[in-house]
Coordinates of C-alpha atoms (C1' of nucleotides) in Angstrom, one line a residue:
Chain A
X29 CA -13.6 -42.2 -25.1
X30 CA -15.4 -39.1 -25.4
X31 CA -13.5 -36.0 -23.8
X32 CA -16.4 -34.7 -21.0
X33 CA -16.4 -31.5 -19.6
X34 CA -15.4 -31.1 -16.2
X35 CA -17.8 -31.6 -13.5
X36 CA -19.9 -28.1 -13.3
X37 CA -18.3 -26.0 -10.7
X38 CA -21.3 -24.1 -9.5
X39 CA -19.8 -21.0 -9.3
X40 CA -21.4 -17.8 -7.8
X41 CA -20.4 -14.5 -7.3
X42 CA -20.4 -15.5 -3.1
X43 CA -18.1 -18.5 -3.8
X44 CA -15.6 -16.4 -5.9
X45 CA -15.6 -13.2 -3.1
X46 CA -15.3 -16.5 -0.5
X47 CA -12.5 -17.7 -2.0
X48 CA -11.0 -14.6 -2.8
X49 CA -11.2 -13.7 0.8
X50 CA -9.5 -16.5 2.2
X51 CA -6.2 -15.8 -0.4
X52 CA -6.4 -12.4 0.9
X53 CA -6.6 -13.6 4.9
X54 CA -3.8 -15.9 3.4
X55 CA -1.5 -13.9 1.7
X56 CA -2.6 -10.5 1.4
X57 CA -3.7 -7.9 -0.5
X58 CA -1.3 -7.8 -2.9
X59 CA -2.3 -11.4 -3.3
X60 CA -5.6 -11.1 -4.6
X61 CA -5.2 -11.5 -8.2
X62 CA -7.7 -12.8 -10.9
X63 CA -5.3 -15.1 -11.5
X64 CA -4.8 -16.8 -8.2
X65 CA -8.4 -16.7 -7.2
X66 CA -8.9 -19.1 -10.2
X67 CA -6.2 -21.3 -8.8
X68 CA -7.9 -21.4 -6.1
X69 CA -11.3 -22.3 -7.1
X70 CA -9.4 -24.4 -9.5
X71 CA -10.9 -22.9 -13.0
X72 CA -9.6 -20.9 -15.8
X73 CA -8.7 -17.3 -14.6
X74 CA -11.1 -16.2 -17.8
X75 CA -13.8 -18.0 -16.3
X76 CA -14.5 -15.8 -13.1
X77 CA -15.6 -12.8 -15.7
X78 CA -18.4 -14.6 -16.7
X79 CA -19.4 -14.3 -13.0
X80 CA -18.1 -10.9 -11.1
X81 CA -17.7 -7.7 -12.9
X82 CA -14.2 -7.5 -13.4
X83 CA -11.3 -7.4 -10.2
X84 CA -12.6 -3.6 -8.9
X85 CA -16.1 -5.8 -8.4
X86 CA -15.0 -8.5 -6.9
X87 CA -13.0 -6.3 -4.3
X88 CA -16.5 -5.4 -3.5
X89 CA -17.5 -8.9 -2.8
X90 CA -15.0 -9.6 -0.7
X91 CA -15.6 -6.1 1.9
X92 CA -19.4 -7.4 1.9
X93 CA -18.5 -10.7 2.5
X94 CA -16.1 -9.5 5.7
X95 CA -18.8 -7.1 6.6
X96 CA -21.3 -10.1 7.0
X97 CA -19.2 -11.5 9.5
X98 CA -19.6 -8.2 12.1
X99 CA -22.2 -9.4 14.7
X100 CA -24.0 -6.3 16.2
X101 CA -24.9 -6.1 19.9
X102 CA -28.5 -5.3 20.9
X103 CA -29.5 -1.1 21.7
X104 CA -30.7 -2.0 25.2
X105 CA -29.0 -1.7 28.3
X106 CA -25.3 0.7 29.3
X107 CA -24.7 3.1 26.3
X108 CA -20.9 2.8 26.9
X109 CA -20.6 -0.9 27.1
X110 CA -22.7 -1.5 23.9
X111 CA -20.9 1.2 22.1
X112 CA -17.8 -0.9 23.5
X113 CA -19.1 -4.2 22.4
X114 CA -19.9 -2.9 18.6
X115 CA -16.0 -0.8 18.1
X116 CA -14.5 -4.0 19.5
X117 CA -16.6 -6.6 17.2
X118 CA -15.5 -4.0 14.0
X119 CA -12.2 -4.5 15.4
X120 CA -12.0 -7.9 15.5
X121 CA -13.6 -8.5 12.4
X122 CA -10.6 -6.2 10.6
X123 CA -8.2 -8.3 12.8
X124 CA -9.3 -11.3 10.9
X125 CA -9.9 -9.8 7.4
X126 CA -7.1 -7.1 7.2
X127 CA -8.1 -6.6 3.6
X128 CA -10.7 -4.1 4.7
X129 CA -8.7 -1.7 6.4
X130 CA -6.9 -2.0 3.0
X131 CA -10.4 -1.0 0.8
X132 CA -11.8 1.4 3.3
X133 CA -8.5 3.5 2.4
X134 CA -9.7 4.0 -1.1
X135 CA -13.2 4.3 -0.3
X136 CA -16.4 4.5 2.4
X137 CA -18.1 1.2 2.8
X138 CA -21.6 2.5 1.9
X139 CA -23.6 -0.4 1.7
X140 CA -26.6 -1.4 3.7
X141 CA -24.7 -3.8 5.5
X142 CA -22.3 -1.5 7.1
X143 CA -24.4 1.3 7.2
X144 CA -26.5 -1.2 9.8
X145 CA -23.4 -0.7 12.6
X146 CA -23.8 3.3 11.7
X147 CA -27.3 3.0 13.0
X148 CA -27.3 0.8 15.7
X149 CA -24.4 3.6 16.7
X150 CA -26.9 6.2 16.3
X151 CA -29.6 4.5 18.0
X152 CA -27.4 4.0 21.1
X153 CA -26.4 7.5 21.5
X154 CA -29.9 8.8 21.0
X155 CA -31.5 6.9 23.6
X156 CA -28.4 7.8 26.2
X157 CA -29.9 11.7 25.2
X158 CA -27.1 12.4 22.9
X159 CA -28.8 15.0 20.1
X160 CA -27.8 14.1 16.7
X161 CA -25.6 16.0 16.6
X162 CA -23.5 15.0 19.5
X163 CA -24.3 11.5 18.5
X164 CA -22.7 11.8 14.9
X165 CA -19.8 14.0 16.1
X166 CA -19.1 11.5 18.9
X167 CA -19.7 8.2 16.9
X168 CA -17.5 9.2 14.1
X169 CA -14.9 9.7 16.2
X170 CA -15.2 6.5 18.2
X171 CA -15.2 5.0 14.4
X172 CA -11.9 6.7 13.5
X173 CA -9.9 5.7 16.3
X174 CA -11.1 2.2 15.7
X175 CA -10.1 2.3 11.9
X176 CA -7.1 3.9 13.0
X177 CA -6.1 1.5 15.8
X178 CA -6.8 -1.3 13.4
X179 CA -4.7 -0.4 10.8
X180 CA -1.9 1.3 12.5
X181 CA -1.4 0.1 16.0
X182 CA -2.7 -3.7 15.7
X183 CA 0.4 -5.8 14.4
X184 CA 0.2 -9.1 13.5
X185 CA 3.1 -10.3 15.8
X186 CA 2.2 -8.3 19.4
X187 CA 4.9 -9.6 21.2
X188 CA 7.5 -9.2 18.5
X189 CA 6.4 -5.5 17.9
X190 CA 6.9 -4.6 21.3
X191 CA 10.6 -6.1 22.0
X192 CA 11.8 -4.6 18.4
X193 CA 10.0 -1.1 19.8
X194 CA 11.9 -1.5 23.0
X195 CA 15.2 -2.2 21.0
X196 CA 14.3 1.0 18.9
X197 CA 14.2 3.2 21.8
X198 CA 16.7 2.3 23.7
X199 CA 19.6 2.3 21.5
X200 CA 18.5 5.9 20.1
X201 CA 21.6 8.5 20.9
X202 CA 20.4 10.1 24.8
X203 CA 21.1 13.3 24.7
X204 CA 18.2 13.6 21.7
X205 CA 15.9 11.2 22.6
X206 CA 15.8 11.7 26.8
X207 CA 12.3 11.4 26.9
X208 CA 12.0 8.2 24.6
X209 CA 14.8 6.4 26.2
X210 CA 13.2 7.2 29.5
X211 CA 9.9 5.5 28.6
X212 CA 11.0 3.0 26.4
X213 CA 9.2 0.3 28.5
X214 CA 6.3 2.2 28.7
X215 CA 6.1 3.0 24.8
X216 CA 6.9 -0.4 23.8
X217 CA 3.4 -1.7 25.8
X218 CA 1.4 0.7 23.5
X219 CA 2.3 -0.7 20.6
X220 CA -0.4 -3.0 20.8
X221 CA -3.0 -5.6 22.3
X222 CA -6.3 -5.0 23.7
X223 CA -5.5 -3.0 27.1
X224 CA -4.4 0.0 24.7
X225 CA -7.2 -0.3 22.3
X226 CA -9.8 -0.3 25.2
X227 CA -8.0 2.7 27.1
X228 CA -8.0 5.0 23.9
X229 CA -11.7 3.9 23.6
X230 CA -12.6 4.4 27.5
X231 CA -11.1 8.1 26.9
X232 CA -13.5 9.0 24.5
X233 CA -16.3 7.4 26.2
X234 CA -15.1 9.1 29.2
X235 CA -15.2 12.6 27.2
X236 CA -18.9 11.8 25.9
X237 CA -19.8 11.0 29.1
X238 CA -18.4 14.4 30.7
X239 CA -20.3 16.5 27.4
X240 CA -23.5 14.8 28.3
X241 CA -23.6 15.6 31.6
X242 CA -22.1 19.0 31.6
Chain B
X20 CA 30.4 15.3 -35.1
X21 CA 30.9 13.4 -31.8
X22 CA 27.9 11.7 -30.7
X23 CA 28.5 13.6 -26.5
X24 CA 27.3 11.5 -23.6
X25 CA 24.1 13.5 -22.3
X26 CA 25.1 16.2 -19.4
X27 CA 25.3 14.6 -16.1
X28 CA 22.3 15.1 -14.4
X29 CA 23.8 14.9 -10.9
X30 CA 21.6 12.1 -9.3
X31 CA 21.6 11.8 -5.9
X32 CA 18.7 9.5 -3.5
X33 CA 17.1 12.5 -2.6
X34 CA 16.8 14.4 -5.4
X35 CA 14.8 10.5 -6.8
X36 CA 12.6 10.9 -3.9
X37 CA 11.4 14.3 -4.5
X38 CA 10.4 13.3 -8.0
X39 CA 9.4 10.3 -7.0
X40 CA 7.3 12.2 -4.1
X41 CA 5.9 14.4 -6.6
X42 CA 4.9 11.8 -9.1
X43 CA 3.1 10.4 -6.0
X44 CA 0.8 13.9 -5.1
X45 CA -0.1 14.0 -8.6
X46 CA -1.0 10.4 -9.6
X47 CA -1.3 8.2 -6.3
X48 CA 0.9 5.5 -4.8
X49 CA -0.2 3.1 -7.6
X50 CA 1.9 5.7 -9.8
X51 CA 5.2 5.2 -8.0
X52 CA 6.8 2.6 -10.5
X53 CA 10.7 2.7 -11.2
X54 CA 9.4 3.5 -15.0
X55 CA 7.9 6.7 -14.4
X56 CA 10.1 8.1 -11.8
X57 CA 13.0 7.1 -14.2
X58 CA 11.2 9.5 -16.9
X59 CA 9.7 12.3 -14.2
X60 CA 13.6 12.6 -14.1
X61 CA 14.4 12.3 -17.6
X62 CA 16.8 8.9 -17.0
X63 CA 16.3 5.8 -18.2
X64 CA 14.7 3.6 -15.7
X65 CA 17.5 1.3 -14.7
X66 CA 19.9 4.0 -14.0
X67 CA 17.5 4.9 -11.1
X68 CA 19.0 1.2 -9.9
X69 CA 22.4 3.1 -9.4
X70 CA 21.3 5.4 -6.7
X71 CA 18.7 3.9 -5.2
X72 CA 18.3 0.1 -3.5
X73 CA 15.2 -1.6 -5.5
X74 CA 11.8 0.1 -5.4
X75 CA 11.1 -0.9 -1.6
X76 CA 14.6 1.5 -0.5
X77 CA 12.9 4.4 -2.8
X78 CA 9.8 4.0 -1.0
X79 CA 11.9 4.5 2.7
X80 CA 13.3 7.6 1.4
X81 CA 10.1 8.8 -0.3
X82 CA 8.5 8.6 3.5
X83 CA 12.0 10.2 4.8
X84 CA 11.3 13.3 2.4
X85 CA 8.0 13.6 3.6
X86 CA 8.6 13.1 7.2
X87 CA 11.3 16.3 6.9
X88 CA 8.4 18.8 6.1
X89 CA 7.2 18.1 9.3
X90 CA 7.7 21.3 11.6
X91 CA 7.3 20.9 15.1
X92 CA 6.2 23.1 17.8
X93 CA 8.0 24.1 20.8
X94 CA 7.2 22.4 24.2
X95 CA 7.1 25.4 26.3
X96 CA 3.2 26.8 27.4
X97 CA 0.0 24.8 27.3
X98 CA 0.3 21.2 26.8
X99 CA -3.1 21.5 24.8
X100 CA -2.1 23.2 22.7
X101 CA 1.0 22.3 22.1
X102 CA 0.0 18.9 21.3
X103 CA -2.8 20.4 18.9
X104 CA -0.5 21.7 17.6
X105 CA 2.0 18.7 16.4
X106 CA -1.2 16.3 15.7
X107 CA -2.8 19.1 13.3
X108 CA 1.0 19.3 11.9
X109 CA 0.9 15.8 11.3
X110 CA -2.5 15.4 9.6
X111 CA -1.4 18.7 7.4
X112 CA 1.6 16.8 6.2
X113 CA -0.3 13.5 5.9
X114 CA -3.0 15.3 3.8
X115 CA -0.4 16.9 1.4
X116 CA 1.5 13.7 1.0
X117 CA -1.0 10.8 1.4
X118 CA 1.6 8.3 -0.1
X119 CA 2.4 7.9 4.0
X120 CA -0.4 7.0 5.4
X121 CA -0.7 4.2 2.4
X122 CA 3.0 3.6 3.7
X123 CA 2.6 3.6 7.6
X124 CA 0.1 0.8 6.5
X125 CA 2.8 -2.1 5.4
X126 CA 5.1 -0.5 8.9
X127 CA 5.9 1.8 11.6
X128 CA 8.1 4.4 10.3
X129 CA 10.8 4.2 13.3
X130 CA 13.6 6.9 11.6
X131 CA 15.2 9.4 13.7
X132 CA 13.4 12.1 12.0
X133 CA 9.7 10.3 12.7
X134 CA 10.9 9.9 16.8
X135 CA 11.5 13.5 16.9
X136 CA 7.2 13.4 17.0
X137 CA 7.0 11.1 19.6
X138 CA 10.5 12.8 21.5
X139 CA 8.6 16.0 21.9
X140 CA 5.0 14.5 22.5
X141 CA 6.6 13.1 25.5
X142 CA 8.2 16.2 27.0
X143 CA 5.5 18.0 26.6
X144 CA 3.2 15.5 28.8
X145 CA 6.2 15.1 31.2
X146 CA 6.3 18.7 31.6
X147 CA 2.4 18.4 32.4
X148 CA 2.8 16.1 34.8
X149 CA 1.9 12.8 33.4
X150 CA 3.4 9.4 34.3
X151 CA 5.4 7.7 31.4
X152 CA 2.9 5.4 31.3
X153 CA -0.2 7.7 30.6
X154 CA 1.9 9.9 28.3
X155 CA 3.0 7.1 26.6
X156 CA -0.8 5.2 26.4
X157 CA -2.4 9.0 26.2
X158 CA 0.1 10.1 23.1
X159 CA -0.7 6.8 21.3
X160 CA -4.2 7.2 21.5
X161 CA -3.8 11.0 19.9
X162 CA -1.5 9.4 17.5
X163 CA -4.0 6.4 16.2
X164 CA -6.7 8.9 15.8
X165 CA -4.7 11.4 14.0
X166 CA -3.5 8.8 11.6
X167 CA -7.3 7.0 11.4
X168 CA -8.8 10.2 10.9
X169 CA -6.1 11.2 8.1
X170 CA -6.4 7.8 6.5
X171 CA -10.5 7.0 6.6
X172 CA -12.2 10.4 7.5
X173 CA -10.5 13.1 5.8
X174 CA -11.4 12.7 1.8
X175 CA -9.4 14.8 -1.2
X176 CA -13.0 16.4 -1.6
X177 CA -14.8 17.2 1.1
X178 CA -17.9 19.3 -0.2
X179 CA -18.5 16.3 -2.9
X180 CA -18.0 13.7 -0.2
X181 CA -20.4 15.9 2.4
X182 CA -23.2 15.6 -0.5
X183 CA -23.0 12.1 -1.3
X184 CA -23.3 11.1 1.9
X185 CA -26.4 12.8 2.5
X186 CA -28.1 11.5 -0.6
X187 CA -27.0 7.6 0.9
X188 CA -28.4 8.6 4.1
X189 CA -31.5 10.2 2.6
X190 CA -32.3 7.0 0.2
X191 CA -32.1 4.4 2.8
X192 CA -35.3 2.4 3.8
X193 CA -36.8 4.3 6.4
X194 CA -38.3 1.2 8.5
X195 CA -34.3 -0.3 8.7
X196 CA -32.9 3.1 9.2
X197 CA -34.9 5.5 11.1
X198 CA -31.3 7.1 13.0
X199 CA -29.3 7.7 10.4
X200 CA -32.1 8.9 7.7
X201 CA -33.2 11.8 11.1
X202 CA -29.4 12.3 11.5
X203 CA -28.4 12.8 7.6
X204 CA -27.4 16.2 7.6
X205 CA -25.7 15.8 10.7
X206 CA -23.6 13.0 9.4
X207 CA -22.8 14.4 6.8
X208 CA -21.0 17.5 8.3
X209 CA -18.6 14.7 10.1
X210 CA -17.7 13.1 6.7
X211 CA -14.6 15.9 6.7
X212 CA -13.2 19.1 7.9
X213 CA -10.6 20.4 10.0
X214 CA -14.2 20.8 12.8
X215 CA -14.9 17.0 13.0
X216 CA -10.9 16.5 13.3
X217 CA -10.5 19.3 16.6
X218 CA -13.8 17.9 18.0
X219 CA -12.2 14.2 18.3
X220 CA -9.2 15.4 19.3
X221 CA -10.6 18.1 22.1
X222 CA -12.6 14.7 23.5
X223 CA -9.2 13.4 24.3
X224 CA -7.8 16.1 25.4
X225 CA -10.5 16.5 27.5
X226 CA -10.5 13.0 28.7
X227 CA -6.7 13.0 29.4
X228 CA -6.8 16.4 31.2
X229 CA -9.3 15.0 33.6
X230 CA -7.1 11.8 34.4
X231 CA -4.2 13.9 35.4
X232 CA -6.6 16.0 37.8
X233 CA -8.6 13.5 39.5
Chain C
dA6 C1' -24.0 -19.3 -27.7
dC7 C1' -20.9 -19.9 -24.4
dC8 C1' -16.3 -20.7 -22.7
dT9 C1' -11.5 -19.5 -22.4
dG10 C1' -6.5 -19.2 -24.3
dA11 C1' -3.6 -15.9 -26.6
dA12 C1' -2.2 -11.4 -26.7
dC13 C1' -1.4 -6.6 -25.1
dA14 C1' 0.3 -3.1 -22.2
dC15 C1' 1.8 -2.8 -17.9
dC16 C1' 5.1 -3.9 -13.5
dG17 C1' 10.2 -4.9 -10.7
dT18 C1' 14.4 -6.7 -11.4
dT19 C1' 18.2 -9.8 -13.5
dC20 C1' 21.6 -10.1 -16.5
dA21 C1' 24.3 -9.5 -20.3
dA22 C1' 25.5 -6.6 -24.2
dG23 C1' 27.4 -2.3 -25.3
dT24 C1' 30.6 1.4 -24.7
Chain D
dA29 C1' 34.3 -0.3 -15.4
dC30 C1' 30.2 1.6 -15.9
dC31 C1' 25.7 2.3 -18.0
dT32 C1' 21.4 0.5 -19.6
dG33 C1' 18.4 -2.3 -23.0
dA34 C1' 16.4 -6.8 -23.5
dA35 C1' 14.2 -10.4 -21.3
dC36 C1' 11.6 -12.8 -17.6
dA37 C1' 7.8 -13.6 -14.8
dC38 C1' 4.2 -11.4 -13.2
dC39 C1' -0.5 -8.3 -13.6
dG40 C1' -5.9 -7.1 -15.5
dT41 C1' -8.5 -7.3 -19.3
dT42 C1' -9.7 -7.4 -24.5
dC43 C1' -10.8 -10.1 -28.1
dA44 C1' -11.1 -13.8 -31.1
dA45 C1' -10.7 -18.7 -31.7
dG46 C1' -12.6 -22.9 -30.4
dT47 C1' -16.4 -25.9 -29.1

DNA sequence: ACCTGAACACCGTTCAAGT
DNA sequence: ACCTGAACACCGTTCAAGT
């Protein structure tokens, strides 16, 4: 009995950052190791070099692949509400695939891809009779606060979050804390869920609104 | 002779996590191992094990040293610019010591020290006459942004980062990118700088300002 | 020629050997 | 009793052995 080689596996770059992505929505960053993505495909951890550059590429892979998955809105129509449509899709998308907020910390997603939600952005604001300048300003803020929401006030638990904030606050000493014991209610609702994400976003829309027509 | 036990070195937590802070500004997060803190300090790396609970209690008191340098502002005068004041103190901090935004990423940092921030954000928009609620929603926002702009718009080099961007901008296909190729110079000045930081947080300021008057 | 296992230089931490 | 080196189970990647 001759001893065959395994059935080819077909591999591709695509199939590795796939697979690699789903141990990352998985287990996590820490969990994307050269190692474990061979598990998962189920070959050699030596094989994936013949296919990807090396891990730093293959992190690459795996922010396009995520950024593939942001659906843009169309440029017609309400400014605000397609500007709202396109920050919520991004955060959505980093919802799902947390592992970008975890790449864009070491560097800007430059690729053609995500420089596509940059001009839709632009192309928005410039019709509304933003100038460029206005329109870059404004959009990069808008971007920031998303990022920022996304990886700082979008837990994976919600409710959990809120009734350990809640806990937090209240059992601070009072005569410190007045003001936090006070509003520990109120604080613990900001900790997350879409009503806060869309008021920090309607208060910058707001603000462009008010520069455009002052 | 009488081989002399090496003079005590007087260990203590903190003294661990200011070398382990500074090994951090100089060489990154991915520099903070138990290894090179151990020989920052001149000690062999499982002594650290005597002062200090694991690597994951070192990183808590790393973020503890860091939070201390933050000096706040008084809440008496112009809400404004008192809270300009504390988010530009917290971004200053953050820049000097990015090891916390890497850390705010894995969780909230909920120390008495950290409150203080959110203690005095409070009284200060109290004072001004905003509900609990919108001080509470309208502090978060400023807070998220801070943090967002700290973590993804505010790079180590901010000339170098300015010209890279426009030479991405400039060599995109013009038929796919028309907005952003007109608006590379324009994006580029957004890319950093203490300008782009004021000018998002001014839009909520702005935006909050005309809540509380309407 | 191609594929991939062993080996190297790291990591945090356990545990036992040394004083 | 205290201090700390060796060892274990990881990691990315080089390099050479195997087909």
């Amino acid at each position: 009995m001759t001893r065959r080689r395994a059935a080819p596996k077909q591999l591709t770059p695509q199939k590795i950052a796939r697979a690699a992505l789903k141990v990352a929505d998985r287990d996590g960053f820490e969990a994307i190791t050269m190692r474990r993505v061979g598990a998962e495909l189920g070959v050699p951890t030596m094989t994936l070099y013949g296919y990807v550059p090396g891990k730093q590429g293959l992190l690459d892979l795996i922010v396009e692949q995520a950024v593939d998955e942001i659906e843009l809105p169309t440029a017609e129509g309400d400014w605000r509400l397609r500007l709202k449509e396109l920050l919520c899709e991004i955060r959505r998308v980093l919802a799902r695939h947390p592992v970008g907020i975890r790449m864009r910390l070491d560097r800007p997603i430059i690729s053609a891809a995500a420089l596509r939600t940059l001009e839709l952005a632009l192309t928005i604001l410039g019709r509304a009779g933003f100038s460029r300048r206005a329109a870059a300003r404004g959009y990069r803020t808008l971007f920031l606060y998303t990022f920022g929401f996304a990886a700082f006030g979008d837990p994976r638990n919600a409710e959990e979050t809120k009734r350990a904030s809640r806990t937090v606050a209240s059992s601070l000493p009072p005569d410190s804390f007045p003001a936090v014991r006070a509003a520990a209610a109120e604080i613990a609702e900001t900790m997350a869920g879409d009503e806060q994400f869309e008021y920090g976003l309607d208060l910058l829309l707001d603000a462009m609104a008010a520069t455009r027509t002052s």
